[in-house]
Short mmCIF file of C-alpha atoms (C1' of nucleotides) in Angstrom, two decimals:
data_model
loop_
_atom_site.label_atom_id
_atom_site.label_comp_id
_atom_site.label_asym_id
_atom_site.label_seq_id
_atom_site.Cartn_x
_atom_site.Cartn_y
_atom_site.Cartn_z
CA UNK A 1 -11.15 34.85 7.58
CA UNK A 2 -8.22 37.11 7.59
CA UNK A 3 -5.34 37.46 10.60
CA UNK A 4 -5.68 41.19 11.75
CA UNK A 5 -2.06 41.02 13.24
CA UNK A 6 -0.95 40.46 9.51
CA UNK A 7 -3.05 43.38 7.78
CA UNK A 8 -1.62 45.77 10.56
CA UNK A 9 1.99 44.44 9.69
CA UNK A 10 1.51 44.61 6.53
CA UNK A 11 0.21 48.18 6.49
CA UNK A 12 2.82 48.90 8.85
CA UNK A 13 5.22 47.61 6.56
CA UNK A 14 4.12 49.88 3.66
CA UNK A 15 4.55 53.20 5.71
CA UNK A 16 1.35 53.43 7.25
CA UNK A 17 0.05 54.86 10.51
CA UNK A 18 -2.21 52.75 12.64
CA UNK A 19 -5.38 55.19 13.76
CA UNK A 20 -7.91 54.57 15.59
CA UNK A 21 -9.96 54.85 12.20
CA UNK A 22 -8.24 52.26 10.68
CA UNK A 23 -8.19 49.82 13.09
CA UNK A 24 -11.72 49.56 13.39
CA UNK A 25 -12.02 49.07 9.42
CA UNK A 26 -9.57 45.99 9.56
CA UNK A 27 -11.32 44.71 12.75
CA UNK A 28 -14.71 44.98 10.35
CA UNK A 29 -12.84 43.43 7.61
CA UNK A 30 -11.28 40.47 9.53
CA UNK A 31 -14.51 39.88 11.12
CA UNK A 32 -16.77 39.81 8.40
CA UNK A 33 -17.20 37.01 5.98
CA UNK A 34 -18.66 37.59 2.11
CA UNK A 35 -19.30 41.35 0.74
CA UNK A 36 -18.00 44.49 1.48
CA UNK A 37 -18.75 47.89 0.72
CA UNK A 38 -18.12 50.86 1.80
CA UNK A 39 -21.38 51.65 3.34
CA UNK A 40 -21.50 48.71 5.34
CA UNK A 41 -18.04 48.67 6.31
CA UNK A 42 -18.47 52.54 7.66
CA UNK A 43 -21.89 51.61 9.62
CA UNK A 44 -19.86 48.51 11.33
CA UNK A 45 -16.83 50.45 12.05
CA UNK A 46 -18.38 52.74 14.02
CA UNK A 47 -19.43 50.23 16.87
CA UNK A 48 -15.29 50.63 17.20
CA UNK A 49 -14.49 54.12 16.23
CA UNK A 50 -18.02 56.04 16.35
CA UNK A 51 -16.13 59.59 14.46
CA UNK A 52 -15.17 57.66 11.62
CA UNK A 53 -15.80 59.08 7.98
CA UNK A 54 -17.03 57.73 4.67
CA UNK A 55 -13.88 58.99 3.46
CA UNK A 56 -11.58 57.23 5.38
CA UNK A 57 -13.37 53.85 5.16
CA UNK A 58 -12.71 54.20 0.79
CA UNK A 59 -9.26 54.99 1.56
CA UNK A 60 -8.53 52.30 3.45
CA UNK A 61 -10.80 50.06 1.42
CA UNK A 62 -8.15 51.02 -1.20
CA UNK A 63 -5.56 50.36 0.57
CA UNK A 64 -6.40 46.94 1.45
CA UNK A 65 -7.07 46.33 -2.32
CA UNK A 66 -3.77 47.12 -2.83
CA UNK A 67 -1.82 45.12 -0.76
CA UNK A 68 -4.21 42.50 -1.77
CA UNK A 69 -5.90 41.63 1.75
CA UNK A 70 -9.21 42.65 -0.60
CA UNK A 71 -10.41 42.03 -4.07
CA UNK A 72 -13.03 44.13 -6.01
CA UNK A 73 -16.23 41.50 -6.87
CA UNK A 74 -18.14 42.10 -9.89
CA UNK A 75 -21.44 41.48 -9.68
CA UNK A 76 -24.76 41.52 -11.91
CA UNK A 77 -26.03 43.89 -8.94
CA UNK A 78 -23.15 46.64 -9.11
CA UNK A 79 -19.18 46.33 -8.72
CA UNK A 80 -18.09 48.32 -5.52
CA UNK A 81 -18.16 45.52 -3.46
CA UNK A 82 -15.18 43.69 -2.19
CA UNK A 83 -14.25 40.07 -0.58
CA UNK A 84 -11.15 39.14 1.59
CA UNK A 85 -8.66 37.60 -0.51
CA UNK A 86 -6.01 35.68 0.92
CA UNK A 87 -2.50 35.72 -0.27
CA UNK A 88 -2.09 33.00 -3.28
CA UNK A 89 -5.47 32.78 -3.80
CA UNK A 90 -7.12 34.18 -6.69
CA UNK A 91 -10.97 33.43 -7.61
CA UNK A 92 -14.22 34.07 -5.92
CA UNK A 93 -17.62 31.99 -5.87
CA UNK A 94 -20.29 34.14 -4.67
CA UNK A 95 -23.45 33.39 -3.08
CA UNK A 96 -26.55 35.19 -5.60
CA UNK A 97 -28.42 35.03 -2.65
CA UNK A 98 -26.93 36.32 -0.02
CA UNK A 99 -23.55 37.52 -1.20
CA UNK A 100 -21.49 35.10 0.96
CA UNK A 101 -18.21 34.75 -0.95
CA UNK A 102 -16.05 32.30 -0.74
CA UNK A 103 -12.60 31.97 -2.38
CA UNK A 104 -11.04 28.60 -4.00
CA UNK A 105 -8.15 27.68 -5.44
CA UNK A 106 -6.27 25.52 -8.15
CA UNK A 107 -8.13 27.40 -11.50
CA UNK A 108 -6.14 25.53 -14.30
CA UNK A 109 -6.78 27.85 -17.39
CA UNK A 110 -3.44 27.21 -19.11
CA UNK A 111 -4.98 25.03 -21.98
CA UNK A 112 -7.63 27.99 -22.52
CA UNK A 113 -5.45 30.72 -21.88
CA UNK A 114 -3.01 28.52 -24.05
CA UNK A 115 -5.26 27.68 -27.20
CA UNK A 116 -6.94 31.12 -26.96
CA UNK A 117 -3.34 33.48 -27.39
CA UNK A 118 -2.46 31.39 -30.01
CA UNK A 119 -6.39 31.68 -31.96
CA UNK A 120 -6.02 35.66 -31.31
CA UNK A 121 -2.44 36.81 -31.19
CA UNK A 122 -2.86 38.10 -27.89
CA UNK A 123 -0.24 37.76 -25.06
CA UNK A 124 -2.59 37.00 -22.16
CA UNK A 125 -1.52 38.73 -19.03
CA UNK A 126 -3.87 38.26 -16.55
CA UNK A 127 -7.22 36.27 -16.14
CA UNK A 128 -10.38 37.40 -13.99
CA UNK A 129 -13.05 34.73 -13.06
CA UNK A 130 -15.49 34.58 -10.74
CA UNK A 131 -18.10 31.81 -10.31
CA UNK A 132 -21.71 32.29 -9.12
CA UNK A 133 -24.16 29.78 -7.36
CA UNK A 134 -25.82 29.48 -4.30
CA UNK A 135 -24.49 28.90 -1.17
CA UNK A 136 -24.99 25.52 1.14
CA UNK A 137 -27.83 27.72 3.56
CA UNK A 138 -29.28 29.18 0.60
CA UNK A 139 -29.71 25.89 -0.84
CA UNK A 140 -31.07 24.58 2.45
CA UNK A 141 -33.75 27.52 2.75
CA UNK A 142 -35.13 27.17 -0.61
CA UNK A 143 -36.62 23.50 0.08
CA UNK B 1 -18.70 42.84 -35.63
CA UNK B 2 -22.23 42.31 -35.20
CA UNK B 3 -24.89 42.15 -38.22
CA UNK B 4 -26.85 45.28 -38.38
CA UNK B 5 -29.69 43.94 -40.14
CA UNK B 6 -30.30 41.26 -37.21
CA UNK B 7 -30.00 43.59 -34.36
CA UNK B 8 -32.88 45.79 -36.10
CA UNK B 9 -34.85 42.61 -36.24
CA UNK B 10 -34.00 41.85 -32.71
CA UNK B 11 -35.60 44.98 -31.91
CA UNK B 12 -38.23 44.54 -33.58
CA UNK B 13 -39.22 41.60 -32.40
CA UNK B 14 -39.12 42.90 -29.25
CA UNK B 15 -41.67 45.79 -30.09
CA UNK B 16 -39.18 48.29 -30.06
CA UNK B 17 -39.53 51.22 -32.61
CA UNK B 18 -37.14 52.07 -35.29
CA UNK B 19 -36.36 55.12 -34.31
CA UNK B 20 -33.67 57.64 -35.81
CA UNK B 21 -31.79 57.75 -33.12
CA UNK B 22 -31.88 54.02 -32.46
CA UNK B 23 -30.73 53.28 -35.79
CA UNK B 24 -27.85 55.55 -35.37
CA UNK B 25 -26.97 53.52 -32.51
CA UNK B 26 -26.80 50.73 -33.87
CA UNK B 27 -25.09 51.54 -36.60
CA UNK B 28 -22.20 52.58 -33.99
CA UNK B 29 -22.59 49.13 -32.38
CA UNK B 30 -22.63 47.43 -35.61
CA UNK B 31 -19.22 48.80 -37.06
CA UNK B 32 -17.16 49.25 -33.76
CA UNK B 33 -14.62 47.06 -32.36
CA UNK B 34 -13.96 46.84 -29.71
CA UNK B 35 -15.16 48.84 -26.39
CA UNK B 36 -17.93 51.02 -26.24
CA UNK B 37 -19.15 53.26 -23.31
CA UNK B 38 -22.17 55.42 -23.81
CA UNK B 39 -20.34 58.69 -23.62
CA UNK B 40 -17.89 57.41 -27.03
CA UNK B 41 -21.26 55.94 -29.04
CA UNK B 42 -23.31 59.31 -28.17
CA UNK B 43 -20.63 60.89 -29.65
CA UNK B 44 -20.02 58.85 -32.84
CA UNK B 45 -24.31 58.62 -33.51
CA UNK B 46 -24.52 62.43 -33.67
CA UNK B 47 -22.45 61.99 -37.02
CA UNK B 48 -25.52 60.46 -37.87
CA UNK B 49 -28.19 61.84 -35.78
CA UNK B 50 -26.88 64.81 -34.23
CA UNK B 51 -30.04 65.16 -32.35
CA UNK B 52 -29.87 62.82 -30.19
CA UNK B 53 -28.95 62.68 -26.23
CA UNK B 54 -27.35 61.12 -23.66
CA UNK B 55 -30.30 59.57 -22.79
CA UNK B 56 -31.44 58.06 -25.54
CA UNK B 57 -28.07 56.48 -25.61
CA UNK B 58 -28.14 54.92 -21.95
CA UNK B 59 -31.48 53.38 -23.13
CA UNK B 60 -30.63 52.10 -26.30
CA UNK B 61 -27.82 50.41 -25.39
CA UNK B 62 -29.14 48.78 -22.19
CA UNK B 63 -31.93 47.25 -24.57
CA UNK B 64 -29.36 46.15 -26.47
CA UNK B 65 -27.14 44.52 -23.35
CA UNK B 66 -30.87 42.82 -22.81
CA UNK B 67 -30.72 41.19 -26.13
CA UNK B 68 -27.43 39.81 -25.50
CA UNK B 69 -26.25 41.99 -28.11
CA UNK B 70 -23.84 43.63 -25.87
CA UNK B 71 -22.22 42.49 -23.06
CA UNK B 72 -21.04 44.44 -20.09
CA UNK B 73 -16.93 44.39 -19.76
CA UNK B 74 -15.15 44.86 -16.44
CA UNK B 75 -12.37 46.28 -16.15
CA UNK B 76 -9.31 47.53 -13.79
CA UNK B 77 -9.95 50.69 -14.52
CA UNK B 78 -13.73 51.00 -14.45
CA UNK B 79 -16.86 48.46 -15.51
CA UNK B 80 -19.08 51.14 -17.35
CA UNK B 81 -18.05 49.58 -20.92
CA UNK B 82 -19.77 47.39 -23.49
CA UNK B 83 -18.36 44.83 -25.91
CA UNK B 84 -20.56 43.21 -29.08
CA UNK B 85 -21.40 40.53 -28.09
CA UNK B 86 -22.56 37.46 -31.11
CA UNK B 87 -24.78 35.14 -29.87
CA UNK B 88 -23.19 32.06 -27.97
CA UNK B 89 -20.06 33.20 -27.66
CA UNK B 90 -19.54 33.24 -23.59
CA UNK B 91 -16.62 35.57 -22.87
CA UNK B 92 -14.03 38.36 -23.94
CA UNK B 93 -10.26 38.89 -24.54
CA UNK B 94 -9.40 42.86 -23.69
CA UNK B 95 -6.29 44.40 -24.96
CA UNK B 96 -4.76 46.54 -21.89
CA UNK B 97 -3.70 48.93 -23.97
CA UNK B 98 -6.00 50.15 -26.57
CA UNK B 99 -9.03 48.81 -25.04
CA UNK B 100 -9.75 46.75 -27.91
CA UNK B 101 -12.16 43.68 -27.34
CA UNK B 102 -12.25 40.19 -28.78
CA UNK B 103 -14.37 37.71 -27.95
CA UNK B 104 -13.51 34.10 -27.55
CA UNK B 105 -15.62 30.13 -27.58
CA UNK B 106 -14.71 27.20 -26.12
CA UNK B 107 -14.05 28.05 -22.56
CA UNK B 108 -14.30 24.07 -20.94
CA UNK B 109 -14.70 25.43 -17.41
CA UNK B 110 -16.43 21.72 -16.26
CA UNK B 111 -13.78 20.08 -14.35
CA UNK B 112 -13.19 23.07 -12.64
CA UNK B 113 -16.40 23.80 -11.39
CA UNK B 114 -17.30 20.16 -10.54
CA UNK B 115 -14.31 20.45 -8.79
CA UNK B 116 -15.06 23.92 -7.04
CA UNK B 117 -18.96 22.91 -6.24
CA UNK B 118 -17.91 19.59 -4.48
CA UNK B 119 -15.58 20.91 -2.45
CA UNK B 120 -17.60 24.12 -0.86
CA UNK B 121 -21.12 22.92 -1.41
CA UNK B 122 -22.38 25.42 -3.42
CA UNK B 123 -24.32 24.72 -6.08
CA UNK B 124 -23.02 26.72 -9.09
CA UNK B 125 -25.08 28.60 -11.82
CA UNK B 126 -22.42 30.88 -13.95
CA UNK B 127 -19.43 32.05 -14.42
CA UNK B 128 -17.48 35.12 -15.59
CA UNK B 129 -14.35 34.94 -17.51
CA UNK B 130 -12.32 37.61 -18.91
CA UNK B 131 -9.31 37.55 -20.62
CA UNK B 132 -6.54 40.73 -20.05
CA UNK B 133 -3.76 41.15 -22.23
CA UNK B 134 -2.13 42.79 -25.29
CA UNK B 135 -2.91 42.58 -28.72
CA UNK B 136 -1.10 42.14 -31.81
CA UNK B 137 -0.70 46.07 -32.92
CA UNK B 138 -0.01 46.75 -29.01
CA UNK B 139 2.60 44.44 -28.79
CA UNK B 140 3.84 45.41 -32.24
CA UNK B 141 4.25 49.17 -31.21
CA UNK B 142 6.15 48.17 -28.19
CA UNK B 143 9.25 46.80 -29.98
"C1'" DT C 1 8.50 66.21 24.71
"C1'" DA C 2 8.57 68.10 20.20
"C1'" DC C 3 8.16 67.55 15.61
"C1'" DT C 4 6.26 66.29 11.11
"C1'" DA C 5 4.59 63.46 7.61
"C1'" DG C 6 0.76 60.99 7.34
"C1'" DT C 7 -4.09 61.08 8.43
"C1'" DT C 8 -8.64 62.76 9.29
"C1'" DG C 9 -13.79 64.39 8.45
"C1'" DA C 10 -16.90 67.81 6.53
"C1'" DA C 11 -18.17 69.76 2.63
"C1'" DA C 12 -18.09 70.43 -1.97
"C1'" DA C 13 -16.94 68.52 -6.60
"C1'" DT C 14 -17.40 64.96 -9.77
"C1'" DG C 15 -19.15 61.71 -13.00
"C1'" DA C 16 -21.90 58.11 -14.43
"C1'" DT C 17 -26.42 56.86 -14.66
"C1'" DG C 18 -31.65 57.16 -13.61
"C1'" DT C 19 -36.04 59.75 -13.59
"C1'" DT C 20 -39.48 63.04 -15.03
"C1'" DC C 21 -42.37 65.08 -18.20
"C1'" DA C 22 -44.29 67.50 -21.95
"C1'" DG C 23 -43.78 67.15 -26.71
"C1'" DT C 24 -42.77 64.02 -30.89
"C1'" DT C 25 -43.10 60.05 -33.94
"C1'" DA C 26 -43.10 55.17 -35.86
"C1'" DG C 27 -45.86 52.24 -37.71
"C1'" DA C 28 -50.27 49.39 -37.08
"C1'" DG C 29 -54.95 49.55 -38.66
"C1'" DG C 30 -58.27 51.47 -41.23
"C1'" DC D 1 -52.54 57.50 -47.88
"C1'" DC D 2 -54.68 59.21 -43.02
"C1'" DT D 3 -55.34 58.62 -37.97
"C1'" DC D 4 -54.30 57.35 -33.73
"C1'" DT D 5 -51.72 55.97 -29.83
"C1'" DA D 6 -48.21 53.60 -27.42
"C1'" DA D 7 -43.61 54.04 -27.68
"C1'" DC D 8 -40.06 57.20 -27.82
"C1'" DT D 9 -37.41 61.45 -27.19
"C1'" DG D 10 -34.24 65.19 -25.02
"C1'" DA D 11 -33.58 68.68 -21.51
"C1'" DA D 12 -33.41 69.32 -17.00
"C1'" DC D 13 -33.08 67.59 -12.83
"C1'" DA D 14 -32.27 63.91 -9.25
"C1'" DT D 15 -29.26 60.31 -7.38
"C1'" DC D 16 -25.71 57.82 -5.80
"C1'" DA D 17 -21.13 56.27 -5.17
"C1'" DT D 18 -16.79 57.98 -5.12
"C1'" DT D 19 -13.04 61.66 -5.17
"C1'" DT D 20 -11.04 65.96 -3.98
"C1'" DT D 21 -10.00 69.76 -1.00
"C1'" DC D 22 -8.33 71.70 3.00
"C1'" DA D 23 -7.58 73.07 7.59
"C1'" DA D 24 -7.16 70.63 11.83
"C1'" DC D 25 -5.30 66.51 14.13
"C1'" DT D 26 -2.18 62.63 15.64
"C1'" DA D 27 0.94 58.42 15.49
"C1'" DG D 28 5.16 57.40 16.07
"C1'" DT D 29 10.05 58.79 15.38
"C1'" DA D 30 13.91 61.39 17.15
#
DNA sequence: TACTAGTTGAAAATGATGTTCAGTTAGAGG
DNA sequence: CCTCTAACTGAACATCATTTTCAACTAGTA
């Protein structure tokens, strides 16, 4: 779950104004756990803010992706969907079922990221992983 | 680089025709390295086939994804790309720069996910790892 | 309160991919 | 070799998510 005090700082922070329009979207964000998308994100937001746009929900989508609040999933289904990412934090496990996503911590890749530069020649900048299982519930319901 | 005498086999076996088209296809599969979206291979089979569409292109190579001949790559700046993929071989290393795609074994990703499935309860099924860096030219032609 | 840069939504543009359909063809079976 | 038919094809069109445009609006500073 994310602190909405800290996203409106922190778009504060980078220059931005606080509408009405983008206070709902955080709200939806901080509120919400697992999956967004843009869709879904508009159709909640407008409980808050019922003028809001398509348009401005991908902007500020984006600009929660930037300042890292939200990280883009990729999924076998599609890849515009994101997940609240808190700062530090860097990999996803996502539900197949029903998209709950959960992030986790402490991914120790240096041997592989290690043994594989060396194998290739690469310089390895960046890794992107993602697990996917089922979630405790899901489990549960499948019995 | 993939074996173009096995992926017509694959196909085959699947009761897929050998068409024209298709076999200009896979010749572009066969002898590229690297990334491939369906745009750049329509392109490069009409040296061969100049014939052929779009189309044809989007279906070949999504037969060809099924096989596990290709694999879909994800990347910051869009997730509509293939790479080869050769059988068994789980993941890829992506040069940043030129795109270019390499594919790595060996990924031991056990402890990790023993770790990550005990601690949330979920009972994992896959994973996705990718690789971003530079490669050797790229970081040769930065000096 | 007045100002202005940042923000907004509707509409239209885009771009990748999927669907349709009438015509074509690979290749199995005679 | 033929014949036949299911599989295949490309053009045109449909979709769908996302981006761009632009004139009107507004948060927040001065």
């Amino acid at each position: 779950m994310i602190n909405l005090e800290r996203l409106e700082q922190q778009l504060k922070a980078r220059g931005c104004k606080l509408t009405r329009q983008r206070r709902a979207v955080l709200r939806v964000v901080a509120t919400t756990e697992g999956r967004l998308d843009a869709a879904r994100v508009c159709e909640d937001a407008r409980a808050e803010c019922p003028e809001i746009g398509l348009t401005t929900v991908y902007r500020t989508l984006d600009i929660l992706a930037d300042i890292g609040a939200l990280r883009r999933l990729h999924l076998p289904d599609g890849c515009s969907s994101y997940a609240p990412a808190s700062p530090g934090h860097r990999h996803h496990l996502i539900c197949v079922e029903c998209g709950r996503a959960v992030e986790f911590e402490g991914c120790d890749l240096t041997a592989l990221v290690d043994s594989v530069a060396s194998r290739t020649g690469f310089e390895v900048e960046d890794h992107w992983l993602q697990l996917l299982g089922r979630c405790p519930a899901c489990q549960a319901r499948r019995l």
